[in-house]
Short mmCIF file of C-alpha atoms and ligand atoms in Angstrom, two decimals:
data_model
loop_
_atom_site.label_atom_id
_atom_site.label_comp_id
_atom_site.label_asym_id
_atom_site.label_seq_id
_atom_site.Cartn_x
_atom_site.Cartn_y
_atom_site.Cartn_z
CA MET A 1076 13.72 10.71 -2.94
CA THR A 1077 12.52 13.53 -5.29
CA ALA A 1078 9.24 14.79 -5.23
CA ILE A 1079 8.22 13.95 -9.09
CA LYS A 1080 6.78 10.41 -8.55
CA LYS A 1081 6.86 7.66 -10.56
CA ASN A 1082 4.24 7.27 -13.37
CA ILE A 1083 3.23 3.39 -13.91
CA ALA A 1084 1.51 1.46 -16.15
CA ILE A 1085 0.80 -2.18 -15.19
CA LEU A 1086 -0.13 -4.28 -17.93
CA GLY A 1087 -1.96 -7.19 -16.03
CA SER A 1088 -3.14 -5.21 -13.51
CA THR A 1089 -5.53 -7.83 -11.56
CA GLY A 1090 -3.29 -10.54 -11.90
CA SER A 1091 -0.40 -12.43 -9.07
CA VAL A 1092 1.50 -9.90 -10.30
CA GLY A 1093 -0.58 -6.46 -10.95
CA THR A 1094 -1.96 -6.84 -7.58
CA GLN A 1095 1.25 -6.88 -5.52
CA THR A 1096 2.80 -4.26 -8.05
CA LEU A 1097 -1.50 -2.24 -6.34
CA ASP A 1098 0.44 -3.17 -3.56
CA VAL A 1099 3.18 -2.27 -3.48
CA ILE A 1100 2.17 1.39 -4.78
CA ARG A 1101 -0.87 1.54 -1.55
CA GLU A 1102 2.09 1.17 1.37
CA ASN A 1103 4.98 3.74 -1.65
CA GLY A 1104 2.11 6.01 -1.97
CA ASP A 1105 4.13 8.94 -1.80
CA LEU A 1106 7.50 7.70 -4.97
CA PHE A 1107 4.14 6.75 -7.48
CA ARG A 1108 1.46 6.81 -9.28
CA VAL A 1109 -0.81 4.95 -11.23
CA PHE A 1110 -1.63 5.69 -14.27
CA LEU A 1111 -2.99 3.37 -16.67
CA LEU A 1112 -4.38 -0.09 -15.66
CA THR A 1113 -4.94 -2.95 -18.14
CA ALA A 1114 -7.26 -6.21 -17.91
CA GLN A 1115 -8.24 -9.29 -19.64
CA SER A 1116 -11.19 -9.75 -19.42
CA SER A 1117 -11.22 -9.71 -14.98
CA ALA A 1118 -14.09 -6.25 -14.98
CA ASP A 1119 -15.65 -5.59 -10.96
CA LEU A 1120 -11.75 -6.41 -9.81
CA LEU A 1121 -10.54 -3.77 -12.67
CA ILE A 1122 -12.99 -1.44 -11.38
CA GLU A 1123 -13.27 -1.83 -8.27
CA GLN A 1124 -8.82 -1.20 -8.81
CA SER A 1125 -9.38 2.30 -10.59
CA LEU A 1126 -11.40 3.27 -7.74
CA GLU A 1127 -9.20 3.01 -5.70
CA PHE A 1128 -6.21 4.06 -7.23
CA ASP A 1129 -8.23 6.52 -9.80
CA PRO A 1130 -5.95 5.96 -12.66
CA ALA A 1131 -5.84 8.47 -16.29
CA TYR A 1132 -7.06 5.04 -18.17
CA ALA A 1133 -7.94 1.59 -17.77
CA VAL A 1134 -8.40 -1.17 -20.56
CA ILE A 1135 -10.60 -4.04 -20.15
CA CYS A 1136 -8.80 -6.10 -23.51
CA ASP A 1137 -12.73 -8.37 -23.78
CA PRO A 1138 -14.80 -5.58 -26.11
CA SER A 1139 -18.05 -7.94 -24.28
CA LYS A 1140 -17.15 -6.17 -20.85
CA TYR A 1141 -16.44 -3.11 -21.87
CA ASN A 1142 -19.78 -1.04 -21.45
CA TYR A 1143 -20.41 -2.67 -18.03
CA VAL A 1144 -16.73 -1.02 -16.63
CA LYS A 1145 -17.66 1.79 -18.49
CA GLU A 1146 -21.44 2.87 -16.59
CA SER A 1147 -19.10 1.90 -13.50
CA LEU A 1148 -16.67 4.06 -13.92
CA ALA A 1149 -19.07 7.28 -15.19
CA GLY A 1150 -18.62 8.82 -11.91
CA THR A 1151 -14.69 9.60 -11.98
CA LEU A 1152 -11.97 10.92 -13.78
CA VAL A 1153 -11.21 7.20 -15.70
CA LYS A 1154 -11.42 7.08 -19.34
CA VAL A 1155 -12.21 3.47 -19.73
CA LEU A 1156 -10.91 1.67 -23.29
CA SER A 1157 -11.12 -1.31 -24.46
CA GLY A 1158 -8.75 -3.89 -26.75
CA ILE A 1159 -5.37 -4.35 -27.29
CA GLU A 1160 -4.58 -2.18 -29.74
CA ALA A 1161 -5.81 0.63 -26.87
CA ILE A 1162 -3.40 -0.85 -24.94
CA ILE A 1163 -0.98 -1.34 -27.45
CA GLU A 1164 -2.08 2.77 -27.65
CA THR A 1165 -2.15 4.59 -23.96
CA VAL A 1166 1.62 2.15 -22.62
CA THR A 1167 2.48 5.08 -25.46
CA HIS A 1168 1.44 7.59 -23.16
CA PRO A 1169 4.07 11.01 -22.51
CA GLU A 1170 4.06 11.08 -18.99
CA ILE A 1171 4.08 7.48 -18.34
CA HIS A 1172 8.02 6.59 -16.37
CA MET A 1173 7.55 2.63 -16.29
CA VAL A 1174 5.27 -0.39 -17.69
CA VAL A 1175 5.02 -3.22 -15.66
CA THR A 1176 4.22 -6.16 -17.71
CA ALA A 1177 2.80 -8.57 -16.58
CA MET A 1178 -0.03 -9.50 -19.03
CA VAL A 1179 -0.22 -13.67 -19.36
CA GLY A 1180 1.28 -15.24 -22.04
CA PHE A 1181 2.79 -13.92 -25.98
CA ALA A 1182 -0.18 -11.05 -26.33
CA GLY A 1183 2.70 -9.41 -23.75
CA LEU A 1184 4.85 -9.22 -26.40
CA GLU A 1185 2.73 -6.08 -27.97
CA PRO A 1186 2.68 -4.03 -25.73
CA THR A 1187 6.19 -4.05 -23.95
CA ILE A 1188 7.88 -3.47 -28.29
CA ALA A 1189 5.52 -0.41 -27.87
CA ALA A 1190 6.83 0.65 -24.71
CA ILE A 1191 10.29 0.17 -25.35
CA LYS A 1192 9.77 2.27 -28.60
CA ALA A 1193 7.70 5.29 -26.32
CA GLY A 1194 11.28 4.57 -24.61
CA LYS A 1195 9.61 3.62 -20.97
CA ASP A 1196 11.19 1.43 -18.54
CA ILE A 1197 10.46 -1.92 -18.77
CA ALA A 1198 9.99 -3.56 -14.87
CA LEU A 1199 9.02 -7.40 -16.95
CA ALA A 1200 7.40 -9.68 -15.32
CA ASN A 1201 5.64 -10.75 -18.35
CA LYS A 1202 8.80 -13.72 -19.59
CA GLU A 1203 7.23 -14.79 -22.51
CA THR A 1204 8.31 -12.20 -24.23
CA LEU A 1205 11.08 -12.61 -23.65
CA VAL A 1206 11.35 -16.20 -24.13
CA VAL A 1207 9.42 -15.65 -27.44
CA ALA A 1208 11.94 -12.25 -28.70
CA GLY A 1209 14.92 -11.86 -27.56
CA GLU A 1210 16.87 -10.75 -28.84
CA LEU A 1211 14.32 -8.37 -30.77
CA VAL A 1212 13.61 -7.29 -27.46
CA THR A 1213 16.13 -6.00 -26.08
CA GLY A 1214 17.99 -5.35 -28.96
CA LEU A 1215 15.34 -2.40 -28.88
CA ALA A 1216 15.48 -1.51 -25.87
CA GLN A 1217 19.78 -0.82 -26.31
CA LYS A 1218 18.24 1.41 -29.08
CA HIS A 1219 16.24 3.50 -27.26
CA ASN A 1220 17.97 3.81 -24.62
CA VAL A 1221 15.61 2.17 -21.78
CA LYS A 1222 15.89 0.20 -18.75
CA ILE A 1223 14.50 -3.49 -18.81
CA LEU A 1224 13.99 -4.75 -14.98
CA PRO A 1225 13.49 -7.93 -14.27
CA VAL A 1226 10.40 -8.47 -11.81
CA ASP A 1227 10.88 -13.19 -12.67
CA SER A 1228 12.57 -13.76 -8.59
CA GLU A 1229 15.71 -15.42 -9.98
CA HIS A 1230 16.45 -12.91 -12.50
CA SER A 1231 16.17 -10.21 -9.99
CA ALA A 1232 18.79 -11.52 -7.80
CA ILE A 1233 20.92 -11.84 -10.23
CA PHE A 1234 20.33 -8.38 -11.30
CA GLN A 1235 20.93 -7.18 -7.36
CA CYS A 1236 24.26 -9.25 -7.78
CA LEU A 1237 25.39 -7.76 -10.63
CA VAL A 1238 25.53 -3.76 -9.20
CA GLY A 1239 28.24 -3.14 -9.43
CA GLU A 1240 29.72 -5.54 -11.26
CA ASP A 1241 31.43 -6.22 -15.08
CA LEU A 1242 28.44 -8.28 -16.89
CA ASN A 1243 32.00 -10.20 -18.66
CA ALA A 1244 33.31 -11.25 -15.24
CA ILE A 1245 30.21 -13.60 -14.86
CA GLU A 1246 31.42 -17.06 -15.17
CA LYS A 1247 27.86 -18.63 -14.62
CA ILE A 1248 24.68 -17.74 -13.46
CA ILE A 1249 23.34 -20.60 -11.02
CA LEU A 1250 19.01 -20.51 -11.65
CA THR A 1251 17.58 -22.39 -8.67
CA ALA A 1252 14.52 -23.79 -8.84
CA SER A 1253 11.48 -25.23 -6.15
CA GLY A 1254 11.05 -28.20 -7.78
CA GLY A 1255 7.27 -27.31 -7.61
CA PRO A 1256 5.35 -29.71 -6.24
CA PHE A 1257 6.34 -33.31 -7.86
CA ARG A 1258 9.82 -32.53 -7.49
CA GLY A 1259 11.53 -36.86 -7.12
CA ARG A 1260 8.43 -38.11 -8.77
CA THR A 1261 8.78 -40.65 -11.36
CA PRO A 1262 7.28 -40.21 -14.86
CA GLY A 1263 4.87 -43.15 -14.33
CA PHE A 1264 3.61 -40.82 -11.18
CA LEU A 1265 3.49 -38.15 -13.41
CA ALA A 1266 1.06 -39.38 -15.62
CA ASN A 1267 -1.92 -39.78 -13.61
CA VAL A 1268 -1.62 -36.63 -11.71
CA THR A 1269 -4.48 -33.42 -11.62
CA ARG A 1270 -5.17 -30.48 -11.95
CA GLU A 1271 -5.38 -30.35 -8.49
CA ASP A 1272 -3.02 -31.89 -7.69
CA ALA A 1273 -0.67 -29.53 -10.70
CA LEU A 1274 -2.38 -26.29 -8.57
CA LYS A 1275 -0.47 -26.52 -5.20
CA HIS A 1276 2.71 -25.25 -5.63
CA PRO A 1277 4.87 -25.50 -2.33
CA ASN A 1278 6.10 -21.60 -2.30
CA TRP A 1279 5.56 -19.66 -4.46
CA VAL A 1280 0.87 -19.11 -4.42
CA MET A 1281 1.72 -17.67 -8.60
CA GLY A 1282 -1.85 -18.53 -11.05
CA ALA A 1283 -2.28 -20.98 -12.97
CA LYS A 1284 -1.01 -21.20 -15.62
CA ILE A 1285 2.31 -19.92 -14.52
CA THR A 1286 1.75 -22.34 -11.50
CA ILE A 1287 1.68 -25.87 -14.08
CA ASP A 1288 4.28 -24.45 -15.76
CA SER A 1289 6.19 -24.02 -11.98
CA ALA A 1290 5.18 -27.88 -11.93
CA THR A 1291 6.93 -29.30 -15.37
CA LEU A 1292 10.39 -27.13 -14.54
CA MET A 1293 8.73 -25.34 -17.81
CA ASN A 1294 8.85 -22.34 -15.59
CA LYS A 1295 12.64 -23.14 -15.46
CA GLY A 1296 13.42 -23.79 -19.43
CA PHE A 1297 11.55 -20.36 -19.92
CA GLU A 1298 13.90 -18.62 -17.68
CA VAL A 1299 16.84 -20.08 -18.69
CA MET A 1300 15.84 -18.80 -22.32
CA GLU A 1301 15.00 -15.32 -20.41
CA ALA A 1302 18.57 -14.84 -18.68
CA LYS A 1303 20.11 -15.94 -21.46
CA TRP A 1304 18.80 -12.66 -23.45
CA LEU A 1305 18.93 -10.41 -19.72
CA PHE A 1306 22.59 -10.99 -19.08
CA ASN A 1307 24.18 -11.78 -22.29
CA VAL A 1308 25.21 -15.67 -21.90
CA ASP A 1309 25.29 -18.65 -22.84
CA ALA A 1310 22.91 -21.29 -22.45
CA ASP A 1311 25.19 -23.59 -21.22
CA GLN A 1312 26.77 -20.59 -18.45
CA VAL A 1313 23.16 -20.83 -16.62
CA GLU A 1314 23.10 -24.08 -14.47
CA VAL A 1315 19.62 -24.92 -13.04
CA ILE A 1316 19.41 -26.21 -9.48
CA ILE A 1317 16.92 -27.60 -7.62
CA HIS A 1318 16.38 -25.42 -3.91
CA PRO A 1319 13.41 -26.24 -2.03
CA GLN A 1320 13.52 -23.77 0.46
CA SER A 1321 13.46 -21.53 -1.85
CA ILE A 1322 16.01 -19.23 0.56
CA ILE A 1323 18.61 -18.62 -2.09
CA HIS A 1324 16.95 -17.25 -5.57
CA SER A 1325 19.19 -17.62 -7.66
CA MET A 1326 23.66 -16.72 -7.55
CA VAL A 1327 26.42 -15.55 -9.98
CA GLN A 1328 29.23 -16.94 -10.50
CA PHE A 1329 31.90 -15.24 -11.41
CA ARG A 1330 35.93 -15.68 -13.67
CA ASP A 1331 37.17 -15.69 -9.63
CA GLY A 1332 35.58 -18.76 -8.22
CA SER A 1333 33.23 -15.49 -6.11
CA ILE A 1334 29.35 -16.54 -5.85
CA LYS A 1335 26.89 -14.23 -4.99
CA ALA A 1336 23.81 -14.65 -3.77
CA GLN A 1337 20.54 -12.59 -2.68
CA MET A 1338 18.63 -14.63 -0.54
CA GLY A 1339 15.19 -13.73 0.84
CA LEU A 1340 12.09 -15.43 2.06
CA PRO A 1341 9.53 -15.56 -0.69
CA ASP A 1342 7.46 -12.93 -1.42
CA MET A 1343 7.30 -11.99 -5.40
CA LYS A 1344 6.40 -8.54 -3.57
CA LEU A 1345 10.49 -7.39 -3.23
CA PRO A 1346 11.05 -7.70 -6.88
CA ILE A 1347 8.03 -5.66 -7.59
CA GLN A 1348 9.97 -3.07 -5.74
CA TYR A 1349 13.43 -4.06 -6.49
CA ALA A 1350 12.00 -3.40 -9.97
CA LEU A 1351 10.48 0.46 -8.82
CA SER A 1352 12.39 1.91 -7.01
CA HIS A 1353 15.66 0.63 -8.65
CA PRO A 1354 18.78 1.76 -8.62
CA ALA A 1355 17.54 2.63 -4.60
CA ARG A 1356 16.28 0.48 -2.05
CA ILE A 1357 13.41 1.85 -0.43
CA GLU A 1358 12.01 0.26 3.48
CA SER A 1359 9.43 -2.44 3.54
CA ASN A 1360 7.80 -4.25 6.01
CA PHE A 1361 8.41 -7.77 4.30
CA LYS A 1362 9.01 -10.52 6.31
CA ARG A 1363 12.67 -11.01 6.98
CA LEU A 1364 14.34 -13.85 6.79
CA ASN A 1365 15.50 -15.86 10.07
CA PHE A 1366 18.11 -18.05 8.58
CA VAL A 1367 17.06 -20.18 12.35
CA ASN A 1368 14.80 -21.41 11.04
CA TYR A 1369 16.26 -22.44 8.16
CA PRO A 1370 19.23 -24.75 8.95
CA GLU A 1371 19.46 -26.96 6.56
CA LEU A 1372 19.05 -25.56 2.46
CA THR A 1373 19.62 -28.62 0.45
CA PHE A 1374 19.75 -28.36 -3.73
CA GLU A 1375 19.63 -30.81 -6.03
CA LYS A 1376 20.03 -31.79 -9.70
CA PRO A 1377 16.50 -31.67 -11.79
CA ASP A 1378 15.24 -34.48 -13.79
CA PRO A 1379 15.52 -33.72 -17.23
CA GLU A 1380 14.03 -37.08 -18.22
CA THR A 1381 11.39 -36.93 -15.93
CA PHE A 1382 11.33 -32.99 -16.67
CA ARG A 1383 10.48 -33.49 -20.42
CA ASN A 1384 10.23 -29.90 -20.63
CA LEU A 1385 13.49 -28.36 -19.55
CA ALA A 1386 15.58 -30.15 -21.98
CA LEU A 1387 13.05 -29.52 -24.95
CA ALA A 1388 13.55 -25.61 -23.72
CA PHE A 1389 17.46 -25.59 -23.25
CA SER A 1390 17.25 -27.53 -27.15
CA ALA A 1391 15.46 -24.15 -28.22
CA LEU A 1392 17.78 -22.21 -26.49
CA LYS A 1393 20.32 -24.22 -28.72
CA THR A 1394 18.76 -23.96 -32.06
CA GLY A 1395 17.79 -20.45 -31.59
CA GLY A 1396 15.12 -19.22 -35.12
CA ASN A 1397 11.83 -19.10 -34.01
CA MET A 1398 11.93 -22.34 -31.70
CA ALA A 1399 11.47 -20.83 -28.04
CA CYS A 1400 8.59 -18.77 -30.15
CA ILE A 1401 7.01 -22.00 -31.23
CA VAL A 1402 7.37 -23.93 -27.45
CA ASN A 1403 6.11 -21.41 -26.21
CA ALA A 1404 2.95 -21.17 -27.76
CA ALA A 1405 2.60 -24.76 -27.71
CA ASN A 1406 2.71 -24.49 -24.20
CA GLU A 1407 -0.48 -21.90 -23.70
CA ILE A 1408 -2.01 -24.78 -25.81
CA ALA A 1409 -0.46 -27.49 -24.03
CA VAL A 1410 -1.20 -25.57 -20.50
CA ALA A 1411 -4.66 -24.26 -21.77
CA GLY A 1412 -5.93 -27.91 -23.22
CA PHE A 1413 -4.72 -29.40 -19.51
CA LEU A 1414 -6.77 -26.76 -17.23
CA ASN A 1415 -9.51 -27.94 -19.17
CA ASP A 1416 -8.65 -31.97 -18.31
CA GLU A 1417 -8.28 -32.77 -22.19
CA LEU A 1418 -5.29 -34.17 -22.29
CA GLY A 1419 -2.93 -36.05 -19.91
CA PHE A 1420 0.99 -34.26 -17.78
CA LEU A 1421 2.85 -35.64 -19.72
CA GLY A 1422 1.06 -35.03 -23.00
CA MET A 1423 1.59 -31.36 -22.56
CA SER A 1424 5.52 -32.31 -23.74
CA GLU A 1425 4.06 -34.64 -26.39
CA VAL A 1426 2.77 -31.85 -27.81
CA ILE A 1427 5.05 -29.42 -27.29
CA GLU A 1428 7.84 -31.62 -28.69
CA GLN A 1429 6.10 -32.25 -31.21
CA CYS A 1430 4.68 -28.69 -32.83
CA MET A 1431 8.54 -28.17 -32.53
CA GLN A 1432 9.48 -31.37 -35.11
CA GLN A 1433 6.49 -30.09 -37.33
CA ILE A 1434 6.36 -25.99 -37.68
CA ALA A 1435 8.52 -24.72 -40.46
CA PHE A 1436 11.70 -24.00 -38.43
CA VAL A 1437 12.55 -19.82 -39.17
CA GLU A 1438 15.61 -19.47 -38.92
CA ARG A 1439 16.56 -15.19 -38.54
CA PRO A 1440 12.72 -13.61 -37.75
CA VAL A 1441 11.14 -10.30 -37.38
CA LEU A 1442 8.04 -9.38 -36.22
CA ASP A 1443 5.48 -10.75 -38.24
CA ASP A 1444 7.83 -14.51 -38.65
CA TYR A 1445 6.50 -14.94 -34.67
CA LEU A 1446 3.32 -13.34 -34.66
CA ASN A 1447 2.75 -16.48 -37.49
CA THR A 1448 4.94 -18.74 -35.80
CA ASP A 1449 2.70 -17.97 -33.44
CA LYS A 1450 -0.05 -18.07 -34.65
CA GLU A 1451 0.04 -21.67 -36.71
CA THR A 1452 1.33 -23.63 -33.62
CA ARG A 1453 -1.55 -22.92 -31.74
CA ILE A 1454 -3.49 -24.30 -33.64
CA PHE A 1455 -1.61 -26.97 -34.70
CA ALA A 1456 -0.35 -28.01 -30.96
CA LYS A 1457 -5.07 -27.63 -30.87
CA ASN A 1458 -5.50 -29.87 -33.45
CA LEU A 1459 -3.19 -32.30 -32.16
CA ILE A 1460 -4.88 -32.43 -27.74
CA LYS A 1461 -7.83 -33.37 -30.42
CA LYS A 1462 -6.32 -36.71 -31.24
CA MET A 1463 -5.14 -37.44 -27.74
CA PRO A 1464 -5.92 -39.44 -24.97
CA SER A 1465 -7.02 -36.82 -21.95
CA LYS A 1466 -4.88 -39.12 -19.71
CA GLY A 1467 -1.85 -40.50 -19.38
CA ALA A 1468 -0.80 -39.34 -22.83
CA THR A 1469 2.81 -40.63 -24.16
CA VAL A 1470 2.33 -41.78 -27.28
CA LEU A 1471 0.40 -40.40 -29.93
CA THR A 1472 -1.62 -42.64 -33.13
MN1 MN3 B 675 10.68 -17.16 -11.47
#
């Protein structure tokens, strides 16, 4: 190990991945130093984290919380800033080695692009960045010779399976999915599920947005897109398979027919730690998998007719252009609407499909097109939701 600590910036430090990243850093203080922490609006947790980890900068996005955070950290050396512009600027600081992008949703795109342009390696937890603008982001990473290390457990698994392999030798990627809380259910059942039902994920503890995305399988659709961009494969080279035990985190099948899998108990800290320490593996005290406790590992086909978001994601990926950006924006608004009881579970797919049909298609988008598409789709989706019944919405009038 080198004597120089890796300086880490964590965008979205108060969320699920952010706090687990800090857990990993706390255990490996000899290797990593926290340089920048950012939060959307969780001021108290950001203050607590800043007092513990003593970063050079703490950015609170919500300007109404700025004075409170600043006053609370007045006796420290932490520089407190506010707003998305401050994040975009501080993320390029010359002392930062790696940026963990753990912000939720589309908001992660601009800071990630800024970090890549400044030559920072990216530990990518914000999958929306690749979903929305995969071509742009991976192109920039190549140009600036920046590594994108996946934090998403499936993509970390694939990445680990590919160590020492040639990307050209990939026949297909087998992306595993837990199936979420509604595995095996019918559309009739889904029409009446509540927010509380959808927030109960069987295997992973995550933020609210990604938990709903897991229940609708939108998350898996996004992960197919993420895999396409990270590993340079076509949509039809990615197979989604339901594996309820979440022990195999994903697999790669090579052109000789051999399949490699990466396994372990579901714990996000492992992929986070691997992204931070890559190419080294460092010791951990994470719980070990004992196969005897899992005598049955089972596999099923997903049902894209019940979980329409998965089919919509594949369709968007085949269409290309700004279509995935439309899906992402529509989904963010739909999920927020569902969490606010403004529409039913099936209504989320309805909103996404309507947006895919109605929002202007751009075949070769640049950054401004993505920003415009995102904005336009959100407005359209919000208006759509106002016209929808709050429960069991399947038909729009
Ligand atoms: Mn995942």
